[in-house]
mmCIF file of N, CA and C in Angstrom:
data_model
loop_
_atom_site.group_PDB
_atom_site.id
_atom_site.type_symbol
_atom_site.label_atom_id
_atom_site.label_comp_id
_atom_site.label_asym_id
_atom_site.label_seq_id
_atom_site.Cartn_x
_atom_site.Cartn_y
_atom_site.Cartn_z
ATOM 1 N N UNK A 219 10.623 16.437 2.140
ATOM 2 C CA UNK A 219 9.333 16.103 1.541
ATOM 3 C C UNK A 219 9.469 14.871 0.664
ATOM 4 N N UNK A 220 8.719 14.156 0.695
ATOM 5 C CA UNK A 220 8.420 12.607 -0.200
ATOM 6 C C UNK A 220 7.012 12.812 -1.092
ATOM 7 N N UNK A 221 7.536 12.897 -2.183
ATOM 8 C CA UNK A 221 6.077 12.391 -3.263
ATOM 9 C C UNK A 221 5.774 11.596 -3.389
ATOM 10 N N UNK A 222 4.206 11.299 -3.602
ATOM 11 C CA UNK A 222 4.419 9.716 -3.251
ATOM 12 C C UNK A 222 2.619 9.866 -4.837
ATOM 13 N N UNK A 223 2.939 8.788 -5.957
ATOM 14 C CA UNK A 223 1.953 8.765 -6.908
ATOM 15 C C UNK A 223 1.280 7.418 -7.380
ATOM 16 N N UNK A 224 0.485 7.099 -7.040
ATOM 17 C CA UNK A 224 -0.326 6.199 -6.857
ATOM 18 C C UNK A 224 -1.181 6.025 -8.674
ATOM 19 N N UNK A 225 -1.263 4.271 -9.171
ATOM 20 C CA UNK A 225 -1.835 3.979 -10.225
ATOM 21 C C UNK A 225 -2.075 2.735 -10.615
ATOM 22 N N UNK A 226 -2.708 2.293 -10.906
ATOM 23 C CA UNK A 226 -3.585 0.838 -11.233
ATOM 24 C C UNK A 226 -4.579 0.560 -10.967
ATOM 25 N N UNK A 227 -5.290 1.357 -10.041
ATOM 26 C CA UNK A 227 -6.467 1.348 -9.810
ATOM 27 C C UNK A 227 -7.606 0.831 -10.907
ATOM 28 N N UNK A 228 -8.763 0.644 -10.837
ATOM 29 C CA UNK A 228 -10.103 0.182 -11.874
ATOM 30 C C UNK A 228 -10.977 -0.775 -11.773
ATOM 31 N N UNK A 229 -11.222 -0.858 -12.222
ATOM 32 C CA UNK A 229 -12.720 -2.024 -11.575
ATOM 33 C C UNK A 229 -12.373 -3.396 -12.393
ATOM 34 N N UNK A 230 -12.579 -3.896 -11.945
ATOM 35 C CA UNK A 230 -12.309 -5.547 -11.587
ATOM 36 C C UNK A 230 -13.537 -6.661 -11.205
ATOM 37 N N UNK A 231 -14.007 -7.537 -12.270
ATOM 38 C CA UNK A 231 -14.867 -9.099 -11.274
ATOM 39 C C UNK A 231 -14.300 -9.563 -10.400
ATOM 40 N N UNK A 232 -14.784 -9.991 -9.967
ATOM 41 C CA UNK A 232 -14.314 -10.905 -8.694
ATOM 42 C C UNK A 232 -13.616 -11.804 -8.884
ATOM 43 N N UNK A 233 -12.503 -12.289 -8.272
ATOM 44 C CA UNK A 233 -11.348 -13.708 -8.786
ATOM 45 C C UNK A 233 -10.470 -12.874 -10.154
ATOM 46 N N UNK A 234 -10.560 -11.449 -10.052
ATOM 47 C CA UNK A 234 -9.548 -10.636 -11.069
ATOM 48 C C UNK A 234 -8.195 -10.542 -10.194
ATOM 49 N N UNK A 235 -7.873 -9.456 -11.541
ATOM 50 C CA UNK A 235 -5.875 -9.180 -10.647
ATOM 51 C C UNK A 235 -6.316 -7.569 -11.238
ATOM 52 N N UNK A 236 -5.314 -6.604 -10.292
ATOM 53 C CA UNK A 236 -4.923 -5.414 -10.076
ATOM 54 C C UNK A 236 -3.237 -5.639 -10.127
ATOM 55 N N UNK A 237 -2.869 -4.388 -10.215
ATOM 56 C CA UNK A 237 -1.330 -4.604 -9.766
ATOM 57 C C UNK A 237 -1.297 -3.081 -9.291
ATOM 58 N N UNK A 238 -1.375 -2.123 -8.255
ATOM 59 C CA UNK A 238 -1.081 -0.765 -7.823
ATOM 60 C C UNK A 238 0.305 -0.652 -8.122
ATOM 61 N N UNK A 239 0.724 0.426 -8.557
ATOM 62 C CA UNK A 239 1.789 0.994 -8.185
ATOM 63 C C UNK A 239 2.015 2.193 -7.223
ATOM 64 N N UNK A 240 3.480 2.548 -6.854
ATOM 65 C CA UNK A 240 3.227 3.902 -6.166
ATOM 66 C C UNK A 240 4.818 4.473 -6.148
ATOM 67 N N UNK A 241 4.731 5.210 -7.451
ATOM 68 C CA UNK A 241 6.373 5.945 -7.006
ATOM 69 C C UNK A 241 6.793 7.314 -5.909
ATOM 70 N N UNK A 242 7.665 6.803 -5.934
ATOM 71 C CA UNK A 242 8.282 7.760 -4.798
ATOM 72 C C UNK A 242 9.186 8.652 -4.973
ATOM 73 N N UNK A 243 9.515 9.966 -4.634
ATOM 74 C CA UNK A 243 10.696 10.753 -5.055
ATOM 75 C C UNK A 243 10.534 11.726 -3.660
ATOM 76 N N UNK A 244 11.186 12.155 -3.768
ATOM 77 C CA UNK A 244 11.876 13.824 -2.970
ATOM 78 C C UNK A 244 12.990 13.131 -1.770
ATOM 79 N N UNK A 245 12.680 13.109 -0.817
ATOM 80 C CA UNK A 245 13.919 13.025 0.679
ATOM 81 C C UNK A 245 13.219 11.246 1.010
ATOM 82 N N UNK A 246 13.686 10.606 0.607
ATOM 83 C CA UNK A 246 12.500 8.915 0.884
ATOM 84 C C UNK A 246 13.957 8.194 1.492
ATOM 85 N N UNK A 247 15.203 8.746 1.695
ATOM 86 C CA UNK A 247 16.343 8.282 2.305
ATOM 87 C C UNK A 247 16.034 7.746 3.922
ATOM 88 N N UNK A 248 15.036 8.316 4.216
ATOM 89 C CA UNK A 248 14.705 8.423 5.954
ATOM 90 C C UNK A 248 13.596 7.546 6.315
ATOM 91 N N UNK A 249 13.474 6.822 5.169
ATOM 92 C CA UNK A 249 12.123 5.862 5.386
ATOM 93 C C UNK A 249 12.329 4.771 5.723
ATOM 94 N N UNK A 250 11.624 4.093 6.753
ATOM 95 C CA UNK A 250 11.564 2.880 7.292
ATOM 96 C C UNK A 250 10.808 2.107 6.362
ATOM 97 N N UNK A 251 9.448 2.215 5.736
ATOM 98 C CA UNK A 251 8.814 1.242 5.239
ATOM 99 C C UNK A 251 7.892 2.018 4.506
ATOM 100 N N UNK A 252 7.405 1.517 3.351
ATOM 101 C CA UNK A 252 6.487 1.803 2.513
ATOM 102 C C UNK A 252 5.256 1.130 2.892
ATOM 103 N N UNK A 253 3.879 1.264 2.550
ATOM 104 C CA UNK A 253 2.570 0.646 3.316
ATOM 105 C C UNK A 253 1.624 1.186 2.294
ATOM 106 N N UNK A 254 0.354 0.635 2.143
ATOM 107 C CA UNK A 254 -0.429 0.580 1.480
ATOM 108 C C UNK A 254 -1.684 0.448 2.516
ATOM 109 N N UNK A 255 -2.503 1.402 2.577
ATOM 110 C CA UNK A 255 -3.877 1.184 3.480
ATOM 111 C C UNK A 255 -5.068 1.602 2.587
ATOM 112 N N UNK A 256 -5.952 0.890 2.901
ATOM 113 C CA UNK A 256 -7.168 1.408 2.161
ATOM 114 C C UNK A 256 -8.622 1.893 2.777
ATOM 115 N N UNK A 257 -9.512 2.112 2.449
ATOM 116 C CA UNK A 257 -10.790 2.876 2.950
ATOM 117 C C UNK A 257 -11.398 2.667 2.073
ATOM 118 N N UNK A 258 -12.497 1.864 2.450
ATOM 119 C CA UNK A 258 -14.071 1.586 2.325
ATOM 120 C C UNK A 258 -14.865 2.722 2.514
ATOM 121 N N UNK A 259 -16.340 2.860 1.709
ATOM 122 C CA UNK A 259 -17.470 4.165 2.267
ATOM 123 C C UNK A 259 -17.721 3.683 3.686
ATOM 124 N N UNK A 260 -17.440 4.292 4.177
ATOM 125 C CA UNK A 260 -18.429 4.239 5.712
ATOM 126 C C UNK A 260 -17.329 3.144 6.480
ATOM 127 N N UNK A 261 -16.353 3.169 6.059
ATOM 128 C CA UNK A 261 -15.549 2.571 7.062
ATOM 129 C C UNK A 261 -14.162 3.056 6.992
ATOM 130 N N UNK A 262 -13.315 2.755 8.436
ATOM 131 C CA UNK A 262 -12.215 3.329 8.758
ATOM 132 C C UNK A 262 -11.225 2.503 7.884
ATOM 133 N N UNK A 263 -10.171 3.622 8.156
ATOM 134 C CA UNK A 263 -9.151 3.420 7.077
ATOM 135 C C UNK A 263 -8.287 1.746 7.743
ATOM 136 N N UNK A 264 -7.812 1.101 6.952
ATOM 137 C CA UNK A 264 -7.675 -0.356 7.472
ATOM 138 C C UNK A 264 -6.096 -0.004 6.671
ATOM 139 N N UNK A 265 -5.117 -1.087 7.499
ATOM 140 C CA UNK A 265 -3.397 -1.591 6.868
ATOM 141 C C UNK A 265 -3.792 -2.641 6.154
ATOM 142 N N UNK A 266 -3.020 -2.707 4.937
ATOM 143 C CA UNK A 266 -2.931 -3.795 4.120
ATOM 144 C C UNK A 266 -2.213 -4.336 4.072
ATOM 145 N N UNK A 267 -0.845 -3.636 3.923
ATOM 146 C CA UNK A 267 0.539 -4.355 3.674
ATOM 147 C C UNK A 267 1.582 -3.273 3.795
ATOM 148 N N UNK A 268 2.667 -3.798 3.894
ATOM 149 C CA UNK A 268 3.871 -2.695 4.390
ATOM 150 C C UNK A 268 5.397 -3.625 3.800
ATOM 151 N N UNK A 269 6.506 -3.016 3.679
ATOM 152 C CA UNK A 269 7.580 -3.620 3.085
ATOM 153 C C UNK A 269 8.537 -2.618 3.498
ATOM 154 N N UNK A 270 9.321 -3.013 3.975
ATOM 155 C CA UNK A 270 10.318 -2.509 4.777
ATOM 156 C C UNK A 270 11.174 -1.477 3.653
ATOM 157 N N UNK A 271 11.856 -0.685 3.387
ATOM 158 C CA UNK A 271 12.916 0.747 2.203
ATOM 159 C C UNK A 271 13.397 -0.598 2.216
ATOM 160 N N UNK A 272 14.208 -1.543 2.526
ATOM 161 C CA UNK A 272 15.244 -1.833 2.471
ATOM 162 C C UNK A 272 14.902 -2.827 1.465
ATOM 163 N N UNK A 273 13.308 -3.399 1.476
ATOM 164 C CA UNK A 273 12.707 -4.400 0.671
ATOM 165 C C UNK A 273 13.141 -5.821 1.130
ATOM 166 N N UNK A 274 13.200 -5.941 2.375
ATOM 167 C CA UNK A 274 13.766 -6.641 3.127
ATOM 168 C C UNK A 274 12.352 -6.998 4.169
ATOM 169 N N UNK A 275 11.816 -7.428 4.574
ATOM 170 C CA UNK A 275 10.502 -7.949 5.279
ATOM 171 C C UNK A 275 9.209 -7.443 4.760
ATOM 172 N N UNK A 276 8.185 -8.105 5.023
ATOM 173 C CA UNK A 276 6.762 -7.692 4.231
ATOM 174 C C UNK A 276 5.698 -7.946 5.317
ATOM 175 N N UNK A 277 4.848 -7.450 5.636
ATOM 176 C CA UNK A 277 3.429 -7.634 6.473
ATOM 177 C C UNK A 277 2.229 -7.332 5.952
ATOM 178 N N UNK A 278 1.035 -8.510 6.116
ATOM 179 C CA UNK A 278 0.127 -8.149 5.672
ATOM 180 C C UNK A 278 -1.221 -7.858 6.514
ATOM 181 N N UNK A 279 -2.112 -7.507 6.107
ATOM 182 C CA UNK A 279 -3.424 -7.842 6.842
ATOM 183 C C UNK A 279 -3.891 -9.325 6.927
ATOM 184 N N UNK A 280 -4.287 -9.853 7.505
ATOM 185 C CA UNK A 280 -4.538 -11.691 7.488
ATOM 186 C C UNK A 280 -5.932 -11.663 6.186
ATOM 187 N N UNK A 281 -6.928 -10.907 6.203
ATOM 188 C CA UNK A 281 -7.557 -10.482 5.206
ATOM 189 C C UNK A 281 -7.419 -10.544 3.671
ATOM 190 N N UNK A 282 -5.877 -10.188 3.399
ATOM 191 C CA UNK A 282 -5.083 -10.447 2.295
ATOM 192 C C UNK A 282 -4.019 -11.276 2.096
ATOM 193 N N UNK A 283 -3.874 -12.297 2.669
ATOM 194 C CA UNK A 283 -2.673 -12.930 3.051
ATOM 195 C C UNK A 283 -2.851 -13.957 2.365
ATOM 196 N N UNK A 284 -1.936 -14.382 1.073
ATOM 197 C CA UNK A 284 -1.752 -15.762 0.215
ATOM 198 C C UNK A 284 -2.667 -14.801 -1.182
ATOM 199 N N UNK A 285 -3.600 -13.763 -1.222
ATOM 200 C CA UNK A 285 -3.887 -13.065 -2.006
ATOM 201 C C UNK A 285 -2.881 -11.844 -2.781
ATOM 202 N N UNK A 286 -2.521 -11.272 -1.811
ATOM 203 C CA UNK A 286 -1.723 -9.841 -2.673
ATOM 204 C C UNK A 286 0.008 -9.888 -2.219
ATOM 205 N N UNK A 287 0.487 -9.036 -2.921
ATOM 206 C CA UNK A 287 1.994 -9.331 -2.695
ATOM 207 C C UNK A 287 2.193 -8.228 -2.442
ATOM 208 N N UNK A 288 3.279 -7.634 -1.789
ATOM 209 C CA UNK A 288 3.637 -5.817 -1.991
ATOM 210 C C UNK A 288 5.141 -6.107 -2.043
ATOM 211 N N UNK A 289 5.823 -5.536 -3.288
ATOM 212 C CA UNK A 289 7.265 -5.287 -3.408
ATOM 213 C C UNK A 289 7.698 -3.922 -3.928
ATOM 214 N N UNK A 290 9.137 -4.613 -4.124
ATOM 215 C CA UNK A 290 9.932 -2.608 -4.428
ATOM 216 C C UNK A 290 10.801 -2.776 -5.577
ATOM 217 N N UNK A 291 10.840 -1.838 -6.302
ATOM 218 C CA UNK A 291 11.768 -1.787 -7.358
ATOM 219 C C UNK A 291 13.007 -0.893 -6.563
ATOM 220 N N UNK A 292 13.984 -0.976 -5.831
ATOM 221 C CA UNK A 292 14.990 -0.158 -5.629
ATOM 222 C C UNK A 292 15.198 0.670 -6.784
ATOM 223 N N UNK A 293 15.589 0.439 -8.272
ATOM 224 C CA UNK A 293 16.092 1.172 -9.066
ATOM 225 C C UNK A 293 14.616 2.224 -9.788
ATOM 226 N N UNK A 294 13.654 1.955 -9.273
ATOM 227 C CA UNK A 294 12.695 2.789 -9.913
ATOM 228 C C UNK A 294 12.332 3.204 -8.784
ATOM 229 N N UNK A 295 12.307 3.313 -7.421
ATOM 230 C CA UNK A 295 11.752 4.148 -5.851
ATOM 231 C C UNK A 295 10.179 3.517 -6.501
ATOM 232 N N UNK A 296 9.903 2.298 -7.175
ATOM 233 C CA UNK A 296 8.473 1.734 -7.037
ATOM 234 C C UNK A 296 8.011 0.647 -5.995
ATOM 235 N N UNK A 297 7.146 0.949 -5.534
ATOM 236 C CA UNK A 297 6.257 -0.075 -4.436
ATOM 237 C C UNK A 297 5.214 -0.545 -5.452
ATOM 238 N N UNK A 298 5.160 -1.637 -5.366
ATOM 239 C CA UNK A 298 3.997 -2.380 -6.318
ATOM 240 C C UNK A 298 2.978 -3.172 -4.901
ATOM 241 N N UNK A 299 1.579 -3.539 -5.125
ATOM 242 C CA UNK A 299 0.833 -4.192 -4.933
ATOM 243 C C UNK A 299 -0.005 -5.078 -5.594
ATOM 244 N N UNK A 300 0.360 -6.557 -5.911
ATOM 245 C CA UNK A 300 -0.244 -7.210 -6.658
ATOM 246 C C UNK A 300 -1.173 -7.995 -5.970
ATOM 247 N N UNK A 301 -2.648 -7.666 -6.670
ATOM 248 C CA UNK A 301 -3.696 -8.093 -6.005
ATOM 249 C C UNK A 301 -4.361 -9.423 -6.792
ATOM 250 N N UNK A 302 -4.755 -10.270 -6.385
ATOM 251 C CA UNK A 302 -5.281 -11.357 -7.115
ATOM 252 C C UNK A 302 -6.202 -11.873 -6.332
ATOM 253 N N UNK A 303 -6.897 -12.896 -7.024
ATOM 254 C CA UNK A 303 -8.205 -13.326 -6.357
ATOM 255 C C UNK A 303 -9.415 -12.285 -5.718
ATOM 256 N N UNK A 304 -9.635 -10.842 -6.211
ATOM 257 C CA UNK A 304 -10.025 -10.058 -5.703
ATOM 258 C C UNK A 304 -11.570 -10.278 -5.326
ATOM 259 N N UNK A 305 -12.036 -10.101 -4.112
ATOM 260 C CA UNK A 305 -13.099 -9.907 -3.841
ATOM 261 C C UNK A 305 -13.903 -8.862 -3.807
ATOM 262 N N UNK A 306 -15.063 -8.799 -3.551
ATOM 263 C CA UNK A 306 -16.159 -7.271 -3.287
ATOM 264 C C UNK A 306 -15.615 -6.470 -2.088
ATOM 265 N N UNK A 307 -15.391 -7.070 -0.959
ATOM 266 C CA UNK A 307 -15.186 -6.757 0.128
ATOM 267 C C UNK A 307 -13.523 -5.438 0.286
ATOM 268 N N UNK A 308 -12.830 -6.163 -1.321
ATOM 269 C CA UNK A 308 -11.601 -4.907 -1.310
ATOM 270 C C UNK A 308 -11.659 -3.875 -1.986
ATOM 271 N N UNK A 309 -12.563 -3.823 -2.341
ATOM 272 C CA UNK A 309 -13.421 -2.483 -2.802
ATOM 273 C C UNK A 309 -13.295 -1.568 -2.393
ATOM 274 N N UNK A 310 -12.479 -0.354 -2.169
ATOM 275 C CA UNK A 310 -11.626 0.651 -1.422
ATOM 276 C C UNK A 310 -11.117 1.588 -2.007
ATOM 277 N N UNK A 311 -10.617 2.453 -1.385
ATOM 278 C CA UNK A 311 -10.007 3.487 -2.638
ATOM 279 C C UNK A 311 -8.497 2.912 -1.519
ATOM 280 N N UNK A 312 -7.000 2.902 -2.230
ATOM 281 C CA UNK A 312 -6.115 2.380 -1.996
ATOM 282 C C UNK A 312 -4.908 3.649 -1.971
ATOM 283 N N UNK A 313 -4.380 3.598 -0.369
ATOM 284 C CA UNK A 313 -3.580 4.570 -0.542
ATOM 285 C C UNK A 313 -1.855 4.283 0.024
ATOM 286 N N UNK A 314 -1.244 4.470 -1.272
ATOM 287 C CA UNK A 314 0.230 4.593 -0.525
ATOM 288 C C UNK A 314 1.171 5.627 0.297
ATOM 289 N N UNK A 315 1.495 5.039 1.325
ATOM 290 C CA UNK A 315 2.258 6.000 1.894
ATOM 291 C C UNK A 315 3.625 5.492 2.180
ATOM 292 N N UNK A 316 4.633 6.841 2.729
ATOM 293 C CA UNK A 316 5.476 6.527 3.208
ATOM 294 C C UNK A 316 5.908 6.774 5.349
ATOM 295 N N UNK A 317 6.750 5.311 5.459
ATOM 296 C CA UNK A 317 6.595 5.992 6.888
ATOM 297 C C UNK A 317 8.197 6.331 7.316
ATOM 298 N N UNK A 318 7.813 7.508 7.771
ATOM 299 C CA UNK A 318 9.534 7.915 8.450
ATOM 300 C C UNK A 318 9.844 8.514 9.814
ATOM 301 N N UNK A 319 8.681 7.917 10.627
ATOM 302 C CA UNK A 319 7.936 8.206 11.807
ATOM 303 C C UNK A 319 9.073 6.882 13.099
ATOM 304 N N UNK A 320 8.898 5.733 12.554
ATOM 305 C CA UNK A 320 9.177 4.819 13.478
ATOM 306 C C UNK A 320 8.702 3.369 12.929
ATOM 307 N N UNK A 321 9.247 2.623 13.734
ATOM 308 C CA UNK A 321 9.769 1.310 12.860
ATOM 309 C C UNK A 321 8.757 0.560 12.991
ATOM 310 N N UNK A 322 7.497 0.519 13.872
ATOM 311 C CA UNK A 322 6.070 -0.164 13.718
ATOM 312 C C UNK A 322 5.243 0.144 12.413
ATOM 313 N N UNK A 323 5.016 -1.303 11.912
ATOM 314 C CA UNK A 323 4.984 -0.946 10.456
ATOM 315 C C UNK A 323 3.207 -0.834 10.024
ATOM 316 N N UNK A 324 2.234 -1.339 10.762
ATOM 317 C CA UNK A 324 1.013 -0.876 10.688
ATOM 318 C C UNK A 324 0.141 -0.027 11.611
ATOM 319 N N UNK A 325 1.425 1.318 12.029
ATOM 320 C CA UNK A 325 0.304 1.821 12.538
ATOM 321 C C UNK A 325 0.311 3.559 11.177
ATOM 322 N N UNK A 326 -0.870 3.615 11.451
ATOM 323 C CA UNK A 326 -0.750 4.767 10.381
ATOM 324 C C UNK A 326 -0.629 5.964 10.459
ATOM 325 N N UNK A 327 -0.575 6.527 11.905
ATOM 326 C CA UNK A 327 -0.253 7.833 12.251
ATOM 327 C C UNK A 327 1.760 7.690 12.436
ATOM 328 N N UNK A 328 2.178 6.614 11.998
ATOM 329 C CA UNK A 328 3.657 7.021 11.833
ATOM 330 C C UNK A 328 4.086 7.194 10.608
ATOM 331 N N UNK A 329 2.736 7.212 9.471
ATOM 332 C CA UNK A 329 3.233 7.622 8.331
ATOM 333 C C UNK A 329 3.076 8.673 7.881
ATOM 334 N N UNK A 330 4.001 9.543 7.096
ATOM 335 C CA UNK A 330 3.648 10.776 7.373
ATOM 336 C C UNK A 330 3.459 11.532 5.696
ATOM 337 N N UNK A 331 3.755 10.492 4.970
ATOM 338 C CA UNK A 331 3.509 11.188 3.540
ATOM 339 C C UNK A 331 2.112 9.758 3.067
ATOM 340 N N UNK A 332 1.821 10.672 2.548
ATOM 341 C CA UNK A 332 0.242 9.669 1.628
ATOM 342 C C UNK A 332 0.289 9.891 0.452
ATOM 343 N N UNK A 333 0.285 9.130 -0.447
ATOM 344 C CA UNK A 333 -0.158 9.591 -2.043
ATOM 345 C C UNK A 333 -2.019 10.108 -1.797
ATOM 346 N N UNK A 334 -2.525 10.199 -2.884
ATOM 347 C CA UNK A 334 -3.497 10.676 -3.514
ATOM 348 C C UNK A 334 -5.112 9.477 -3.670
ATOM 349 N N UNK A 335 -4.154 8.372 -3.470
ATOM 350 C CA UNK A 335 -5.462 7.231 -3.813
ATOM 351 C C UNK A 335 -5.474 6.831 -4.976
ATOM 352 N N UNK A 336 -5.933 5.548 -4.852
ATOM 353 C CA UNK A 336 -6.715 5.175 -6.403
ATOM 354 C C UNK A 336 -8.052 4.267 -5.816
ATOM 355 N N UNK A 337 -9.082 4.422 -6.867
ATOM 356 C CA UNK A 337 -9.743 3.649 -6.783
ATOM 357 C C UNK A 337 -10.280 1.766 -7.208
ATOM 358 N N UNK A 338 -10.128 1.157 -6.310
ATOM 359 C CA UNK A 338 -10.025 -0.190 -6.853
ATOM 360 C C UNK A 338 -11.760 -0.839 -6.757
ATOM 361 N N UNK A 339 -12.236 -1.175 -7.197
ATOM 362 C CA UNK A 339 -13.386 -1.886 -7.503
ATOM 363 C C UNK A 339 -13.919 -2.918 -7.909
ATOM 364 N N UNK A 340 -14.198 -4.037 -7.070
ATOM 365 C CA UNK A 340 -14.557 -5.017 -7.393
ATOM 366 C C UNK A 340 -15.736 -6.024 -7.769
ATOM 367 N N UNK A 341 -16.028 -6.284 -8.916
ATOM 368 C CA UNK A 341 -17.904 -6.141 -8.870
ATOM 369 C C UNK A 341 -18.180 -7.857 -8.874
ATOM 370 N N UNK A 342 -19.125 -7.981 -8.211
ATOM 371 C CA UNK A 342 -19.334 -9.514 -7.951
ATOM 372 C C UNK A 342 -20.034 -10.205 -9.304
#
């Protein structure tokens, strides 16, 4: 089992910064990559970004790309997401997971632990 706890969430103007976090604990030895997806009302859950356990490669959505960063603290099991330039449109509730499914890093049925969410909000 992997815990996975999600925080930074809050509402934000537009052209703000967020920074998510998301720690990790229990069996996370077996993980290929950490990932961050989010969900809009009335829309499907979308990949944002992903970073390999090893903290060794990063992928984003083209959506967020030159905007948010996603890294790892090895010595704290933290995944960070630093969001900047935020728009309305990322307005989402933001969820970290872990994947220990297989080495394709945005698909989301290979991840098999989810944190809880946070809510991020961006007001124009």
């Amino acid at each position: 089992q992997v815990q996975l706890v999600e925080s930074g969430g809050g509402l934000v103007q537009a052209g703000g910064s967020l920074r998510l976090s998301c720690a990790a604990s229990g069996r996370t030895a077996s993980t290929y990559a950490m990932g961050w997806f989010r969900q809009a009302p009335g829309k499907e859950r979308e990949f944002v970004a992903a970073i390999r356990w090893s903290g060794i490669g990063t992928w984003y959505v083209d959506s967020v790309k030159g905007r948010f960063t996603i890294s790892r603290d090895i010595a704290k099991n933290t995944v960070y997401l630093q969001m900047n330039i935020l728009k309305s449109e990322d307005t989402a509730v933001y969820h970290c997971a872990a994947n220990q499914r297989g080495p394709i890093i945005a698909q989301a049925d290979l991840y098999n632990y989810w944190g809880q969410g946070t809510q991020v909000t961006v007001s124009s």
